[in-house]
């Protein structure tokens, strides 16, 4: 499976996804695009790819924009990474890899500026499969047994990746040039964390990929200061790329109401949102089939 990854660096889970997918046996990373794509951000991405021995084009939306957009965690883990320049403008990099192989899957873990610019600037390019970390499925969709207490009673909620470029999200959700949309929603991504027990099980496994080992290194640093763990927003979206059947899906129409996002059942939209997850199976997919032990290794965080 050929993959293009669109990411940011304000939250650690994007770089975990980069680590896990860069050397995954079932994925061939074709490009990384960064939002906004500052020299500091690109330095983090290049450092991770260099450590894994992976060479792919890296694109930026705004290579010289504003603040560095890198969280303190990245420097705590990687140290001072040298600033870097992009190989091209993000939407042009995406257009090139999607034209070279139209079956390339686009995985987005950032606000959707780069996807919006791709659709607006390259009218001949199609995206056959888009998997996004974003959106929200509420009580109107999620069975009672799968609801998280923190979202009980909600039909709409904020969604960072959709809300920070609402025009891009609405465009992508309506575009006829996107064949299938898979949204790994907040009600699922807030239910799974990489915590100390999970960290120990993964770290002890002898057959991890190089990327998984680097993710373990990163999370070892993270857990020193945040022992409660990290919610696995973007890594779960990556798991949905690798094994969609690990999730329960409903075909929907996504809507925005007073700045909040929700979804309602609707046929023939080619837009599917998560309403549940088989946690062990998703973890198995993410680690390349190297399951780190018993079923309790992924536990809900309420």
XYZ file of C-alpha atoms in Angstrom:
302
model
C 0.000 0.000 0.000
C 1.409 3.376 -1.063
C 0.844 6.167 1.450
C 1.106 9.956 1.578
C 1.098 11.386 5.112
C -0.025 14.945 5.902
C 0.977 15.936 9.439
C 1.833 18.685 11.929
C 4.129 18.832 14.956
C 2.162 20.574 17.682
C 1.095 17.239 19.147
C 3.352 14.186 19.652
C 0.996 11.657 18.079
C 1.726 12.897 14.535
C 5.395 12.020 14.832
C 4.484 8.638 16.347
C 2.450 7.998 13.208
C 5.397 9.013 11.047
C 7.650 6.586 12.926
C 5.208 3.692 12.722
C 4.299 4.118 9.056
C 7.750 4.964 7.686
C 8.984 1.382 8.070
C 5.706 -0.512 8.279
C 5.840 -3.780 6.281
C 2.387 -3.172 4.778
C 2.959 0.459 3.794
C 5.246 2.229 1.355
C 5.639 5.845 2.385
C 5.628 7.964 -0.781
C 5.666 11.497 0.655
C 5.234 13.551 3.805
C 3.580 16.960 3.758
C 3.691 19.276 6.744
C 1.304 21.966 7.932
C 2.359 24.719 7.899
C 5.847 23.407 7.170
C 8.257 25.730 8.984
C 12.006 25.049 8.877
C 11.803 23.830 12.486
C 8.989 21.400 11.636
C 10.813 20.111 8.583
C 13.927 19.655 10.706
C 11.989 17.338 13.027
C 10.557 15.351 10.124
C 13.917 15.051 8.352
C 15.624 13.951 11.563
C 13.078 11.174 12.117
C 13.279 9.996 8.503
C 17.084 10.106 8.577
C 17.193 8.019 11.738
C 15.004 5.433 10.005
C 16.990 5.519 6.756
C 13.910 6.578 4.774
C 14.152 9.054 1.907
C 10.909 10.522 0.577
C 9.935 14.001 -0.628
C 8.823 16.350 2.139
C 6.481 19.213 1.282
C 5.494 22.363 3.145
C 2.444 24.581 2.873
C 4.293 27.721 4.042
C 7.988 26.977 4.412
C 8.890 30.289 6.056
C 5.750 31.006 8.021
C 5.467 32.384 11.538
C 6.400 30.551 14.715
C 8.240 27.262 14.536
C 5.070 25.194 15.330
C 7.059 22.488 17.146
C 5.992 21.318 20.612
C 8.567 21.185 23.462
C 8.263 17.387 23.468
C 10.035 17.075 20.126
C 13.078 18.976 21.374
C 13.068 17.094 24.656
C 13.197 13.847 22.684
C 15.341 14.722 19.640
C 17.404 17.607 20.969
C 18.198 20.551 18.704
C 17.255 19.451 15.199
C 18.705 21.499 12.326
C 16.169 23.503 10.337
C 15.390 22.086 6.910
C 13.953 23.180 3.589
C 11.119 21.406 1.756
C 11.408 19.504 -1.481
C 8.395 21.399 -2.774
C 5.081 23.010 -2.016
C 2.877 20.514 -0.185
C -0.027 20.443 -2.622
C 2.382 20.020 -5.544
C 4.123 17.125 -3.810
C 0.751 15.484 -3.170
C -0.355 16.036 -6.770
C 2.809 14.401 -8.050
C 2.582 11.256 -5.929
C -1.157 10.851 -6.590
C -0.599 11.232 -10.323
C 2.256 8.726 -10.282
C 0.049 6.172 -8.510
C -3.667 7.045 -8.188
C -4.096 4.246 -5.633
C -1.922 6.125 -3.135
C -3.824 6.515 0.150
C -3.871 9.988 1.677
C -3.702 9.995 5.489
C -4.295 13.385 7.122
C -3.528 14.146 10.741
C -3.527 17.940 10.505
C -5.890 20.760 9.546
C -6.823 20.268 5.909
C -5.106 23.226 4.245
C -2.917 21.010 2.078
C -5.824 18.877 0.900
C -7.864 22.015 0.133
C -4.991 23.461 -1.887
C -4.582 20.160 -3.716
C -8.250 20.111 -4.737
C -8.279 23.792 -5.707
C -5.030 23.838 -7.679
C -4.990 20.426 -9.379
C -8.416 19.794 -10.952
C -7.243 16.655 -12.752
C -6.026 14.922 -9.584
C -8.267 12.489 -7.721
C -7.909 10.931 -4.284
C -9.284 7.414 -4.384
C -9.005 6.862 -0.625
C -8.718 9.505 2.063
C -8.371 8.539 5.726
C -8.594 11.438 8.168
C -8.171 11.843 11.877
C -11.093 14.155 12.482
C -14.820 14.541 12.910
C -17.184 13.422 15.640
C -19.792 10.689 15.931
C -22.267 11.329 18.719
C -25.012 9.514 20.571
C -27.145 9.471 17.420
C -24.604 7.080 15.864
C -22.573 5.389 18.594
C -24.137 2.388 20.389
C -24.481 2.899 24.127
C -21.875 0.235 24.880
C -19.245 2.111 22.841
C -19.850 5.630 24.172
C -17.164 7.392 26.176
C -18.432 9.004 29.336
C -16.765 12.323 28.454
C -18.918 12.605 25.315
C -22.192 11.202 26.701
C -25.194 13.178 25.541
C -23.316 14.875 22.690
C -24.256 14.892 19.021
C -21.733 17.574 18.027
C -18.263 18.475 19.292
C -15.212 20.472 18.254
C -12.773 18.790 15.878
C -9.315 20.388 15.740
C -8.264 19.119 12.324
C -11.575 19.995 10.691
C -12.251 23.197 12.605
C -8.879 24.817 11.908
C -9.611 24.774 8.186
C -13.367 24.413 8.003
C -13.414 25.476 4.350
C -10.968 22.707 3.534
C -12.933 20.137 5.511
C -16.257 21.046 3.882
C -14.656 21.035 0.430
C -13.066 17.620 0.937
C -16.242 16.146 2.417
C -18.247 17.258 -0.628
C -15.706 16.671 -3.399
C -16.625 14.217 -6.139
C -12.878 13.790 -6.764
C -12.450 11.875 -3.510
C -13.552 8.298 -3.959
C -13.867 7.119 -0.365
C -13.641 9.075 2.881
C -12.847 7.292 6.162
C -13.026 9.510 9.255
C -11.460 8.236 12.462
C -13.448 10.314 14.854
C -12.940 11.886 18.245
C -15.278 9.458 20.009
C -12.833 6.646 19.112
C -9.461 8.402 19.287
C -10.183 9.653 22.815
C -10.688 6.095 24.009
C -7.200 4.665 23.554
C -3.895 5.748 25.128
C -0.263 4.690 24.949
C 0.291 4.487 28.701
C 2.888 2.853 30.936
C 1.442 -0.700 30.812
C 1.137 -0.611 27.022
C 4.593 0.916 26.730
C 6.128 -1.911 28.704
C 4.484 -4.572 26.567
C 5.504 -2.978 23.289
C 9.053 -2.217 24.433
C 9.561 -5.842 25.487
C 8.639 -7.239 22.085
C 11.721 -8.562 20.229
C 10.469 -8.147 16.636
C 9.411 -4.524 16.300
C 10.130 -2.572 13.135
C 12.727 0.177 13.246
C 9.921 2.729 13.239
C 8.114 1.049 16.122
C 11.368 0.997 18.109
C 11.806 4.714 17.479
C 8.214 5.314 18.614
C 8.996 3.386 21.802
C 12.016 5.654 22.346
C 9.850 8.738 21.845
C 7.154 7.529 24.212
C 9.730 6.648 26.839
C 10.645 10.332 26.896
C 7.012 11.443 26.853
C 5.980 9.172 29.714
C 8.715 10.553 31.970
C 6.674 13.741 32.272
C 3.199 12.445 31.391
C 2.868 8.974 32.949
C -0.867 8.921 32.229
C 0.014 8.402 28.578
C -0.833 9.878 25.203
C -4.155 9.524 23.429
C -3.481 7.882 20.085
C -5.340 10.181 17.714
C -3.307 9.912 14.511
C -1.904 6.406 15.100
C -5.468 5.099 15.219
C -6.133 6.772 11.877
C -3.047 4.976 10.567
C -4.437 1.702 11.897
C -7.622 2.406 9.930
C -5.522 2.703 6.771
C -3.926 -0.662 7.448
C -6.973 -2.580 8.681
C -10.324 -0.838 8.263
C -12.090 -3.933 9.611
C -10.613 -3.225 13.060
C -13.172 -0.413 13.299
C -16.950 -0.206 13.179
C -18.158 2.261 10.570
C -21.375 4.045 9.651
C -21.934 5.780 6.310
C -22.833 9.370 7.092
C -23.317 12.939 6.067
C -21.017 15.209 8.094
C -22.388 18.568 9.184
C -21.129 21.678 10.954
C -23.337 23.531 13.383
C -22.283 26.611 15.369
C -18.649 25.733 14.871
C -19.092 22.152 16.066
C -19.001 18.964 13.995
C -21.382 16.042 13.889
C -22.616 13.324 11.564
C -25.934 11.715 10.688
C -26.655 8.443 8.882
C -26.858 8.916 5.131
C -26.478 6.432 2.281
C -24.429 6.954 -0.894
C -22.087 9.605 0.500
C -18.933 7.463 0.347
C -18.140 8.999 3.751
C -17.745 6.624 6.682
C -17.100 7.501 10.321
C -15.913 5.333 13.198
C -18.373 4.390 15.928
C -16.198 1.752 17.628
C -12.866 -0.050 17.496
C -11.499 -3.520 18.222
C -8.528 -2.228 20.128
C -6.350 -5.326 20.036
C -6.811 -5.751 16.310
C -6.032 -2.087 15.647
C -2.844 -2.327 17.684
C -1.882 -5.511 15.881
C -2.246 -3.724 12.539
C -0.296 -0.690 13.690
C 2.662 -2.742 14.876
C 2.882 -4.749 11.689
C 1.361 -7.906 13.116
C 3.644 -7.926 16.172
C 1.052 -8.112 18.914
C 2.481 -7.156 22.331
C 0.636 -9.631 24.486
C -2.750 -10.081 26.034
C -6.009 -8.372 25.169
C -5.857 -5.864 28.012
C -2.886 -4.063 26.464
C -5.173 -1.329 25.107
C -7.535 0.035 27.721
C -10.195 2.747 27.576
C -9.340 6.143 29.006
C -12.574 7.760 30.184
